[in-house]
XYZ file of C-alpha atoms in Angstrom:
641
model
C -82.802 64.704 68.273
C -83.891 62.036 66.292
C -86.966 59.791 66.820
C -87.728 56.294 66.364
C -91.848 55.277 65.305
C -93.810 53.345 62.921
C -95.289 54.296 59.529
C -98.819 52.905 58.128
C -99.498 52.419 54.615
C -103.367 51.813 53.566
C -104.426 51.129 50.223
C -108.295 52.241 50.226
C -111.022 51.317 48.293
C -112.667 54.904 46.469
C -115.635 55.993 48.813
C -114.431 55.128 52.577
C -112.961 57.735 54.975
C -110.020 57.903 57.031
C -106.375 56.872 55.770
C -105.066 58.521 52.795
C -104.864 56.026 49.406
C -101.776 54.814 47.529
C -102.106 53.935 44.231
C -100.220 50.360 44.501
C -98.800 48.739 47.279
C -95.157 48.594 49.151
C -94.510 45.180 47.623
C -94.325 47.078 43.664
C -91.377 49.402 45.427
C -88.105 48.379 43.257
C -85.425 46.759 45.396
C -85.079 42.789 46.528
C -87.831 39.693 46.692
C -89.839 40.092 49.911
C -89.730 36.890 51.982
C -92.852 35.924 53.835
C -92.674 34.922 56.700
C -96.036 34.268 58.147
C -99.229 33.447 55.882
C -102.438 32.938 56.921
C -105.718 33.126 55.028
C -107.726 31.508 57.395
C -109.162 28.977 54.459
C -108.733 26.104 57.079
C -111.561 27.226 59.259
C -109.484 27.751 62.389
C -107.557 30.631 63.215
C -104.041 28.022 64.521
C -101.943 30.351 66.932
C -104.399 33.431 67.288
C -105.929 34.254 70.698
C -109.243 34.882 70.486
C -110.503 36.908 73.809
C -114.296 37.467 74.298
C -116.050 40.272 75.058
C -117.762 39.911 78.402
C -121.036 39.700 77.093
C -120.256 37.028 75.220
C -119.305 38.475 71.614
C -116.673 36.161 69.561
C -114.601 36.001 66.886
C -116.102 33.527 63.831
C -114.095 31.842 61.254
C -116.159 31.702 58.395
C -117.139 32.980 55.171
C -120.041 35.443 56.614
C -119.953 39.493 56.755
C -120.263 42.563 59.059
C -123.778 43.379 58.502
C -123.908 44.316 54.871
C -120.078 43.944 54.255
C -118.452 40.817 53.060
C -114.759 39.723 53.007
C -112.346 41.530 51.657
C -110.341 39.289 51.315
C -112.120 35.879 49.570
C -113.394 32.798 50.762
C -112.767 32.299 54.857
C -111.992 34.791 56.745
C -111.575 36.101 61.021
C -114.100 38.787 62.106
C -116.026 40.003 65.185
C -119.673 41.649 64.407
C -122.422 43.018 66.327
C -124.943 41.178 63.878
C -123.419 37.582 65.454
C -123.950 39.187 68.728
C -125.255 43.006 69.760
C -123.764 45.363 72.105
C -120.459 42.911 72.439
C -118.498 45.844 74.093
C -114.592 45.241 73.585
C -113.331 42.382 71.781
C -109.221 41.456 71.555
C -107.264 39.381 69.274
C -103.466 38.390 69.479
C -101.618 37.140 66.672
C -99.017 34.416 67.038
C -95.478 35.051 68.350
C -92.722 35.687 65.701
C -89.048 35.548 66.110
C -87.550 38.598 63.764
C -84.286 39.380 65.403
C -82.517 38.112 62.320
C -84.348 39.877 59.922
C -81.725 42.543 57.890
C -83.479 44.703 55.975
C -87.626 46.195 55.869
C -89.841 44.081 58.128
C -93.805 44.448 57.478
C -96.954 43.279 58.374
C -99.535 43.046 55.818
C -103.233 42.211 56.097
C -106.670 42.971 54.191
C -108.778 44.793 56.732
C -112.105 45.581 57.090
C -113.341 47.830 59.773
C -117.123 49.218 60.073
C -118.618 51.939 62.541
C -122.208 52.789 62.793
C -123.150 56.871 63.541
C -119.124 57.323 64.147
C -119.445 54.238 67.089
C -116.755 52.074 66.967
C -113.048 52.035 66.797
C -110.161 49.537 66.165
C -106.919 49.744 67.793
C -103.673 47.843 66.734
C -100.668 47.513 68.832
C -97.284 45.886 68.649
C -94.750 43.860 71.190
C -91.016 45.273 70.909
C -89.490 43.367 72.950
C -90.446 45.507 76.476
C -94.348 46.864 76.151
C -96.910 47.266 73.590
C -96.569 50.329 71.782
C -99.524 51.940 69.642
C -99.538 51.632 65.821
C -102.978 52.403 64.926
C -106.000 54.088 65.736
C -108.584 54.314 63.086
C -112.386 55.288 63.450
C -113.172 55.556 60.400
C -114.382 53.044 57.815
C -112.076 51.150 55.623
C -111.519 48.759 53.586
C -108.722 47.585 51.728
C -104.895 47.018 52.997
C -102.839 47.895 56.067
C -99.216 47.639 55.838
C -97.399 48.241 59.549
C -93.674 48.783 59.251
C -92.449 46.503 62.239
C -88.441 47.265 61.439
C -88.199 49.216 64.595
C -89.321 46.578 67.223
C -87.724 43.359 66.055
C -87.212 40.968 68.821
C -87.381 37.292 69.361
C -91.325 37.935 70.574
C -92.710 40.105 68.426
C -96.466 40.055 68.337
C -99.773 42.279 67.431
C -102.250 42.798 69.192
C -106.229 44.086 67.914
C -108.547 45.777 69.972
C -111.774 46.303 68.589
C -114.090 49.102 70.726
C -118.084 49.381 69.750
C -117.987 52.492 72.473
C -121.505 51.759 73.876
C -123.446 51.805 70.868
C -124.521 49.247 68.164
C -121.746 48.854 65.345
C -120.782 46.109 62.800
C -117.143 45.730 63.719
C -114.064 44.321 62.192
C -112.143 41.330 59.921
C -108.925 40.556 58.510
C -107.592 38.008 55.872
C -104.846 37.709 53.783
C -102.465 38.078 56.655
C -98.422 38.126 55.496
C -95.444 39.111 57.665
C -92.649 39.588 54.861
C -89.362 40.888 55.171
C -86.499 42.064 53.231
C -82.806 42.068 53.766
C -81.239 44.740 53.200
C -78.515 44.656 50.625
C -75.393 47.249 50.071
C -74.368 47.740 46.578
C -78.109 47.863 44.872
C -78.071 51.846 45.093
C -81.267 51.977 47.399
C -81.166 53.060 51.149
C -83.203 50.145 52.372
C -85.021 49.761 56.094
C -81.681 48.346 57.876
C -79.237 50.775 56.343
C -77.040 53.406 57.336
C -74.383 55.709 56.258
C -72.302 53.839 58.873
C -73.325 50.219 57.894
C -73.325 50.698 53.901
C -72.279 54.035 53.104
C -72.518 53.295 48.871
C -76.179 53.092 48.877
C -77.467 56.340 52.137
C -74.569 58.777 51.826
C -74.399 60.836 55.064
C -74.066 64.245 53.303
C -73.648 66.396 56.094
C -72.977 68.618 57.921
C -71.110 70.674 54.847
C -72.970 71.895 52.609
C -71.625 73.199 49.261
C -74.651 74.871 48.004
C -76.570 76.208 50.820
C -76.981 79.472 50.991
C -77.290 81.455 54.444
C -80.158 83.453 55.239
C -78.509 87.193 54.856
C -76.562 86.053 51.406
C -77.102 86.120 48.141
C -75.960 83.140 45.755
C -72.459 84.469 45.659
C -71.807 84.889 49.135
C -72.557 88.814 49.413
C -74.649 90.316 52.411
C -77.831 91.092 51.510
C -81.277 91.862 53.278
C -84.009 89.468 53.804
C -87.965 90.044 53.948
C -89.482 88.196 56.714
C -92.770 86.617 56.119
C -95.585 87.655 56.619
C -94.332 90.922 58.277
C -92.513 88.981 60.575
C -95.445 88.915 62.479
C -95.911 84.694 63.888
C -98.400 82.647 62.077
C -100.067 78.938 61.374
C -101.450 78.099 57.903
C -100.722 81.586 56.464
C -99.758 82.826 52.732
C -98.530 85.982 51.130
C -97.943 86.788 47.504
C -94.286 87.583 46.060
C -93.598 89.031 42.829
C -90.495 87.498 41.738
C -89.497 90.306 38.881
C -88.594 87.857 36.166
C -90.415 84.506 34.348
C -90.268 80.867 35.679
C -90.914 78.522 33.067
C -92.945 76.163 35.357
C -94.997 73.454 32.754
C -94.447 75.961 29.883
C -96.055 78.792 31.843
C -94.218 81.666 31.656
C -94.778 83.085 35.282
C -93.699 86.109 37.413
C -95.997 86.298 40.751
C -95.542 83.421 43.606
C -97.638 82.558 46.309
C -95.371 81.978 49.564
C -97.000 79.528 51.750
C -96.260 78.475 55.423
C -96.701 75.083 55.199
C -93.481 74.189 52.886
C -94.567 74.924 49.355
C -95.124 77.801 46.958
C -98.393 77.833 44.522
C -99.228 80.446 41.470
C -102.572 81.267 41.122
C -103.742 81.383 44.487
C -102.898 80.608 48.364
C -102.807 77.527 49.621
C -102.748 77.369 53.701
C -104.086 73.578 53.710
C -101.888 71.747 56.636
C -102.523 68.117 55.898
C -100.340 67.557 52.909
C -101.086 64.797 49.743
C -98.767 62.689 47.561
C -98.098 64.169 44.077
C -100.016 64.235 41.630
C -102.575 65.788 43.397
C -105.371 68.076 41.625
C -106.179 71.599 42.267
C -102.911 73.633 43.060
C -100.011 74.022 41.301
C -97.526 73.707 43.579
C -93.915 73.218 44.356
C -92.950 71.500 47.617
C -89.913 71.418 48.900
C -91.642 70.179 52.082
C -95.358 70.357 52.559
C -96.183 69.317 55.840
C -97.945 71.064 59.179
C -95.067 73.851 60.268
C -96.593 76.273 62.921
C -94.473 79.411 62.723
C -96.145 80.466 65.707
C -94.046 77.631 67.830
C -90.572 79.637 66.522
C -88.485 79.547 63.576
C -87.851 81.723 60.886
C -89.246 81.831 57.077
C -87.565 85.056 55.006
C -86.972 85.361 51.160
C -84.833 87.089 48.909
C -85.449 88.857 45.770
C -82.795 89.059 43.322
C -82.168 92.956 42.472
C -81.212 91.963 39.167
C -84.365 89.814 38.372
C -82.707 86.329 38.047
C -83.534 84.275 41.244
C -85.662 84.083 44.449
C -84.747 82.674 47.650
C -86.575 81.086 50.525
C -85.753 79.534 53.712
C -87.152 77.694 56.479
C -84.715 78.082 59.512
C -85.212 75.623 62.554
C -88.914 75.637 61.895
C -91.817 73.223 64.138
C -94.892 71.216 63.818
C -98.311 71.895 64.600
C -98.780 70.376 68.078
C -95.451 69.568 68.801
C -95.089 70.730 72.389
C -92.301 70.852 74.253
C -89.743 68.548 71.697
C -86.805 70.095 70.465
C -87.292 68.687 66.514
C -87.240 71.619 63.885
C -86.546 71.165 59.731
C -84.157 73.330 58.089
C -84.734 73.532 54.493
C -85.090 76.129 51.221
C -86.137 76.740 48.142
C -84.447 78.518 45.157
C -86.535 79.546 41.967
C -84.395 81.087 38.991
C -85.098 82.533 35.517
C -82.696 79.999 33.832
C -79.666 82.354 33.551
C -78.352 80.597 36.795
C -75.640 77.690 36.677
C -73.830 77.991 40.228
C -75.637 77.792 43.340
C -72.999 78.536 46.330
C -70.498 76.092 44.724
C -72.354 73.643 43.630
C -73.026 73.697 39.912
C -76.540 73.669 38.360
C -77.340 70.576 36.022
C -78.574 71.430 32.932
C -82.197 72.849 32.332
C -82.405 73.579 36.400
C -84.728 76.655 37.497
C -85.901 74.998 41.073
C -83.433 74.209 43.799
C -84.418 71.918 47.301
C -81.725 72.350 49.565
C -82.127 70.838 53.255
C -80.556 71.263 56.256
C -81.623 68.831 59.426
C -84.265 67.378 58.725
C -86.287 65.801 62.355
C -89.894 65.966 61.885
C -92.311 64.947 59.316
C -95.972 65.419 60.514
C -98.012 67.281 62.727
C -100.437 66.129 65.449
C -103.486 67.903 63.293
C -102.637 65.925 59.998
C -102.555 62.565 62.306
C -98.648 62.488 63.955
C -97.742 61.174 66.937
C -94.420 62.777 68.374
C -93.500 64.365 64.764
C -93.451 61.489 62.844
C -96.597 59.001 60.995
C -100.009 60.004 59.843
C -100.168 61.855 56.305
C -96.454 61.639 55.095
C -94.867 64.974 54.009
C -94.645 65.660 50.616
C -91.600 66.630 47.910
C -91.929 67.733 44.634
C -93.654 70.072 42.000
C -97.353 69.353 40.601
C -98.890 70.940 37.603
C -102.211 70.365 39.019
C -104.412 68.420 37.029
C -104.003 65.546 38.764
C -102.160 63.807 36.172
C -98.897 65.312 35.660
C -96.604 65.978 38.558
C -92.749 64.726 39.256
C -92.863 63.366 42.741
C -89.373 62.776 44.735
C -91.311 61.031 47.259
C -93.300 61.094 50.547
C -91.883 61.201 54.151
C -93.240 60.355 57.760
C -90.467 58.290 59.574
C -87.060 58.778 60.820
C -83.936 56.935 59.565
C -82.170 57.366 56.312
C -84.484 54.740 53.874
C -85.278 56.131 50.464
C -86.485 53.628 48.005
C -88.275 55.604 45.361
C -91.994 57.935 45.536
C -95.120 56.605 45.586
C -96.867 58.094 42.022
C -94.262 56.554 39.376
C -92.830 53.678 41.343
C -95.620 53.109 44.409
C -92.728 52.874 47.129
C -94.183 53.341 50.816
C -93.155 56.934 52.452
C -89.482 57.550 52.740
C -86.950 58.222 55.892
C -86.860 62.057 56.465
C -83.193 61.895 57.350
C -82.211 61.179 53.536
C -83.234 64.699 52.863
C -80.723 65.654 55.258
C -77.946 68.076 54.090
C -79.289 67.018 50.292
C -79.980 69.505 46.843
C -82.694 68.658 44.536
C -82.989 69.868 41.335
C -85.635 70.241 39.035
C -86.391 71.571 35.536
C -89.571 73.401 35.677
C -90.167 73.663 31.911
C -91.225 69.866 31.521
C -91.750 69.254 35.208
C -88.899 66.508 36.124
C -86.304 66.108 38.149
C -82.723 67.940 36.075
C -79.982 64.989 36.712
C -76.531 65.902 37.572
C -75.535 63.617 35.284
C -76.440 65.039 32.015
C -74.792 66.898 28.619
C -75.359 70.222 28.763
C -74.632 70.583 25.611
C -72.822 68.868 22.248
C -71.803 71.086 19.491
C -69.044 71.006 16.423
C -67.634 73.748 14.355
C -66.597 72.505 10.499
C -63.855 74.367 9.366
C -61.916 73.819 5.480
C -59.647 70.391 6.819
C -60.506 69.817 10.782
C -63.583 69.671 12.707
C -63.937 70.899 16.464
C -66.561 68.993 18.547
C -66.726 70.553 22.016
C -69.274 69.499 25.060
C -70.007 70.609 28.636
C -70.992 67.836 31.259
C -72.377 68.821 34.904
C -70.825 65.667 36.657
C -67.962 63.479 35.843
C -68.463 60.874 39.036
C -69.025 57.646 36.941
C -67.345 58.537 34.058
C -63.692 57.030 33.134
C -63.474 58.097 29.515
C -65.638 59.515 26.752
C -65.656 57.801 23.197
C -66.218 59.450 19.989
C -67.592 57.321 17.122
C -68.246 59.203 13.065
C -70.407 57.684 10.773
C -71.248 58.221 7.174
C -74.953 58.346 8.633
C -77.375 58.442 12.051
C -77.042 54.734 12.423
C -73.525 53.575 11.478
C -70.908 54.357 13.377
C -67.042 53.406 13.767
C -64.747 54.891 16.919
C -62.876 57.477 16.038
C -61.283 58.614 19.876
C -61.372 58.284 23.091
C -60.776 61.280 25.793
C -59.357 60.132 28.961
C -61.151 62.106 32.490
C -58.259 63.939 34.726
C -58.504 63.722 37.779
C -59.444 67.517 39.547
C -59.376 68.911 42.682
C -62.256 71.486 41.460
C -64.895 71.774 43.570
C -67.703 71.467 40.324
C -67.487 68.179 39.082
C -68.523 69.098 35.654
C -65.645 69.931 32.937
C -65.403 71.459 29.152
C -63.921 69.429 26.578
C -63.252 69.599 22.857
C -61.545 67.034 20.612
C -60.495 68.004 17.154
C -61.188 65.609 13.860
C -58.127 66.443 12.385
C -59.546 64.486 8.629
C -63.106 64.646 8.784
C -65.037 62.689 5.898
C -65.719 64.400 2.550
C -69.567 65.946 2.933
C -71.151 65.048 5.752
C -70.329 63.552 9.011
C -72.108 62.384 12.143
C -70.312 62.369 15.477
C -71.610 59.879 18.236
C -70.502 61.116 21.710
C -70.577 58.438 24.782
C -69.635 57.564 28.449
C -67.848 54.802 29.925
C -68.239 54.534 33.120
C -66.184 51.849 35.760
C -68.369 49.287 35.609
C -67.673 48.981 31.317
C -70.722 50.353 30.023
C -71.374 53.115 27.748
C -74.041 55.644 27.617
C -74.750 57.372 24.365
C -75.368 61.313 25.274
C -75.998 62.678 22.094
C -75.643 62.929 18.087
C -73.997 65.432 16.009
C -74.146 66.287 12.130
C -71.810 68.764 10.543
C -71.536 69.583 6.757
C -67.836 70.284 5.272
C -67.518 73.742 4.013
C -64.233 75.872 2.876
C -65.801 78.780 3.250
C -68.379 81.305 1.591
C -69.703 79.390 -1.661
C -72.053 80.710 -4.460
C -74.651 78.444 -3.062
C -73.922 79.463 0.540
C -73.522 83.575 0.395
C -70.995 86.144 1.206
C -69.995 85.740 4.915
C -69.031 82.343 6.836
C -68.192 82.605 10.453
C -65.892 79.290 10.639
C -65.536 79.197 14.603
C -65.319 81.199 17.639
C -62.839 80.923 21.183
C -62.060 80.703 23.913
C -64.416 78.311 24.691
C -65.104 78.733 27.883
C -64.830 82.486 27.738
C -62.445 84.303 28.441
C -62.004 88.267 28.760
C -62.197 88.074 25.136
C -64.206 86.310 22.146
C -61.799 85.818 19.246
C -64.826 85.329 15.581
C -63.089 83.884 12.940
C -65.037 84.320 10.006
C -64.230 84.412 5.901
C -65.961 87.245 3.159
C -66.271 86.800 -0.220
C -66.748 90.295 -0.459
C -66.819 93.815 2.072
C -69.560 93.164 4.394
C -71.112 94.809 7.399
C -71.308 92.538 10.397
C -73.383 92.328 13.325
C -72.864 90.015 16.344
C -74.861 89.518 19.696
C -74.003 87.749 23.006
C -77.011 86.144 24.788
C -77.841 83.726 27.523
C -80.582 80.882 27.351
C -82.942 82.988 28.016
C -82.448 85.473 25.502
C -80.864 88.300 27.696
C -78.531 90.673 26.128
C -74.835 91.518 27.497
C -73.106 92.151 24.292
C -74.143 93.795 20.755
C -72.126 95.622 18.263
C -71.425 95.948 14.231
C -67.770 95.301 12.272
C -67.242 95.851 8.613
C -65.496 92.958 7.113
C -63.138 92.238 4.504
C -62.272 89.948 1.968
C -60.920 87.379 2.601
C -60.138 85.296 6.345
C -60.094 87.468 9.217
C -60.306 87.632 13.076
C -62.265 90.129 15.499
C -62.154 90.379 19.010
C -65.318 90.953 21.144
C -64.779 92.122 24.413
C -66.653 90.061 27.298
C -68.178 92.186 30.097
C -66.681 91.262 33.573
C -68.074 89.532 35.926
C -70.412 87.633 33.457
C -72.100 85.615 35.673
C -71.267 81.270 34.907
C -73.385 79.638 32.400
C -74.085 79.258 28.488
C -74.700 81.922 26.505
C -74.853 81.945 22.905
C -73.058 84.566 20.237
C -75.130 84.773 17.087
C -73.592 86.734 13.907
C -76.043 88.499 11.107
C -74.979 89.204 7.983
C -77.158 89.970 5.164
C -79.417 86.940 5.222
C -76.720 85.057 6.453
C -76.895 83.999 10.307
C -74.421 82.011 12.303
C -74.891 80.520 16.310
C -72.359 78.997 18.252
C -72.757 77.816 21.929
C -70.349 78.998 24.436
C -69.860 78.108 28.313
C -68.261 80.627 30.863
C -67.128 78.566 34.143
């Protein structure tokens, strides 16, 4: 079941306690103009359409340019504040903002101020609440110092009264108390067709831009199966035995490329992310890039396996892949709620292109897959009923605090995804957007692996015609592909276009090949692009291929001219020309170098063909069949669907 809270978002100043910093605020998240509002920076001297309450001992509020004890404004000139050096001991002090009529407000409604809250020997604490309509609902406790900016997400409680309320507490002691300046309420209205999932959308009200993806899910794979569908056994972790902020170490039996590391032992941790190196059992997670551990997160946040759930993993016998999942698991403190996330993690050695059936992009050696996603935080990492506090984090992170590829952070309900908070300093995300969702990632440089690329562009020059061939992951967007030569890099005329057919497949990707049937004398570059609906075209890559009728003086004895089926089939037809007899060996590879076929032929003089038998069940990917001959060496890509 689904709940409905607030988010905070504080951006710090280096040296204070308590909320977590961002490195920019909400308002540098792409998407449309924010509209304020409400502005007040209290220059006039007056705080118009605030209630001020005392303290009964006489405290107040001032509206001046002065400071809280040693602090000053952070905001500048005049600003609203409450301190125990205007007046000691002044017990509990209240403030009410003005009333604001939001019911018409679309899209993300916030409430932004620049806040300054001081507590002597841990004395003191500052409460903020909000109106929605019925009661006042809690937003914020903090009892720690700050200083900096507070951003409340108020899209859940619009109503024609909204209003805050402060409540500043000294708790008995002496303290210095608290300020605001700067004060904005800004909205935005949320608009279908931009591609982002903005606060106000749905899958119902604008399907285009937060796709409800479940509950089918293509490339999920069930705990008890391997990634073809076969019944296989799982390891529970940790012995099965229950457990909170635990780790165990997994050797995987083959390499991840993770950052150019080539490594084979993984530490399994509770808490929704795998590290090398070392365990990690920390509970309160941090936005990417984060120093210390490197780490891959499909969901760090506070899971208690002791509260139920499952976590089990599956080791590949033949040393390609590893498996986690998270079944139906809880948050620390949760209680008696019924929320639980659903949610795995798949690393592979490369060789993999098909997870369930959903096909791989290009490059992709870490799989996210989710299930249901209903939680985000636990109480111990500062959550109130699952959801709030230190957002749950998504991504990998190399671990020098620098370098990381963050899909974002998480701590509310509701589908809004706007972008993460490291490259494009978006506020934390909607948890249900991860809902019935694959991520992919390329490990080797650390990024996000787009459906949407070339997996590969190659040509094959033969005496009068040319073969250009290419493998895409995901024809979506694309209406037709153009093909341009040129006499160089830069110049280039069309030559074709290659119309998409429509499929009923259930991989969106496709092989193609176009044939030059009078290339240009020498050499010739080939420009391959994508037009999508919309009319524009996306150059994918750049070929150059050199004429040749076969084995020259210059060139040597042995030309291998081309090579098909491509894809494979059960067999691999080499179509090669000798000058003179020659002894011939040829070797059929995948990415990572593995081996499946080797074997010698003598050739003759002159044009020939020889078959090369392919192994069955050769699992889906690209391989590559390489020929040796002398000196002479020959590669050609190939794709097996």
């Amino acid at each position: 079941m689904k709940k409905t809270l607030i988010y905070v978002l504080a951006c710090l100043t280096a040296g204070f306690a308590g909320l977590r910093p961002f490195s920019a605020t909400a308002a540098d998240c792409p998407g449309q103009e924010m509209t304020a509002y409400y502005q007040e920076d209290f220059e006039s001297g007056s705080a118009t359409g605030w209630t001020l309450l005392m303290a009964s001992d006489g405290g107040g509020w001032q509206v001046n340019s002065g400071q809280i004890g040693h602090h000053t404004n952070p905001g500048s000139g005049h600003w609203l504040y409450a301190s125990d050096e205007v007046n000691n001991d002044i017990g509990t002090i209240q403030l009410l903002s003005p009333v604001w009529d939001v019911s018409a407000v679309d899209g993300r409604l916030s409430f932004q101020a620049r806040m300054l809250f001081q507590s002597f020997m841990g004395k003191g604490k500052l409460l903020v609440s909000v109106w929605d309509g019925l009661v006042w609902v809690p937003l914020l406790e903090q009892k720690d110092d700050f200083l900096g900016e507070v951003v409340l997400d108020l899209a859940p409680f619009r109503n024609p009264a909204l209003q805050l309320a402060f409540e500043y507490q000294d708790e008995g002691s002496w303290g210095w108390g608290f300020g605001l300046d700067e004060v904005k309420l800004e909205g935005r209205e949320a608009q279908c067709g931009d591609n982002m999932c903005e606060e106000g959308e749905s899958p119902e009200s604008c399907p285009g831009d937060c796709p409800d993806l479940g509950p089918v899910h293509p490339g999920w794979i069930p705990i008890g199966q391997d990634l073809t569908g076969q019944s296989v056994a799982y390891t529970s972790f940790n012995g099965a035995l229950s457990c909170d902020d635990c780790s165990i170490p997994v050797s995987l039996g083959f390499e991840i490329d993770f950052y150019g590391q080539k490594l084979r032992q993984v530490f399994l941790n509770s808490n929704g992310n795998l590290t090398f190196g070392a365990a990690y059992t920390e509970f309160v997670p941090q936005a990417f890039c984060l120093e210390g551990p490197e780490m891959i997160a499909p969901f760090f946040a506070d899971v208690d396996l002791s509260l139920g759930g499952e976590l089990s993993y599956f080791l590949d016998p033949q040393g390609h892949y590893f498996v986690a999942t998270w079944k139906e698991v809880k948050y620390f403190g949760q209680g008696n709620t019924e929320a639980s996330n659903t949610f795995q993690v798949i690393l592979t050695d490369g060789s993999i292109r098909h997870v369930g059936e959903s096909l791989l992009p290009a490059e992709t050696n870490i799989i996210f897959q989710y299930g249901d996603m209903t939680w985000t935080t636990g109480t111990a990492s500062g959550g109130i009923g699952g959801f709030g506090g230190h957002a749950a984090t998504v991504g990998v992170n190399f671990g020098d605090g620098v370098i990381c590829q963050d899909y974002g952070t998480f701590f509310k309900p509701g589908f809004t995804y706007t972008g993460n908070s490291q490259d494009l300093a978006c506020p934390p995300n909607g948890v249900d957007h991860l809902d019935f969702r694959s991520l992919f990632f390329n490990g080797a440089e650390g990024e996000i692996a787009l459906p949407q690329g070339l997996v590969y562009f190659s040509g094959t020059p033969a005496a009068t015609q040319y073969h250009l061939e290419w493998q895409m992951d995901c024809l979506d967007e694309v209406d037709f592909f153009l093909i341009e030569r040129g006499v160089d890099s830069l110049n280039f005329e069309p030559l074709a276009t290659l119309l998409i057919e429509p499929t009923a497949s259930a991989h969106p990707g496709g092989h193609f090949v176009f044939t030059d049937p009078d290339p240009l004398n020498g050499v010739s570059y080939y420009r391959l692009g994508q037009v999508t609906g919309r009319g524009v075209t996306d150059y994918l890559d750049t070929l150059r291929l050199q004429q040749s009728v076969g084995p020259s003086e210059e060139e040597g004895n042995f030309f291998l001219s081309r090579v098909g089926p491509n894809p494979l089939q059960e067999t691999l037809n080499l179509y090669f020309e000798a000058k003179t007899p020659t002894k011939v060996r040829y070797l059929l590879t995948d990415m990572a170098g593995r081996q499946y076929v080797q074997g010698e032929f003598d050739a003759q003089t002159g044009s020939q063909t020889f078959p090369v038998r392919i192994p069955n069940g050769l699992a889906s990917g690209l391989y590559v069949i390489s020929c040796f001959s002398g000196e002479e060496k020959f590669y050609r890509n190939l794709v097996k669907e």
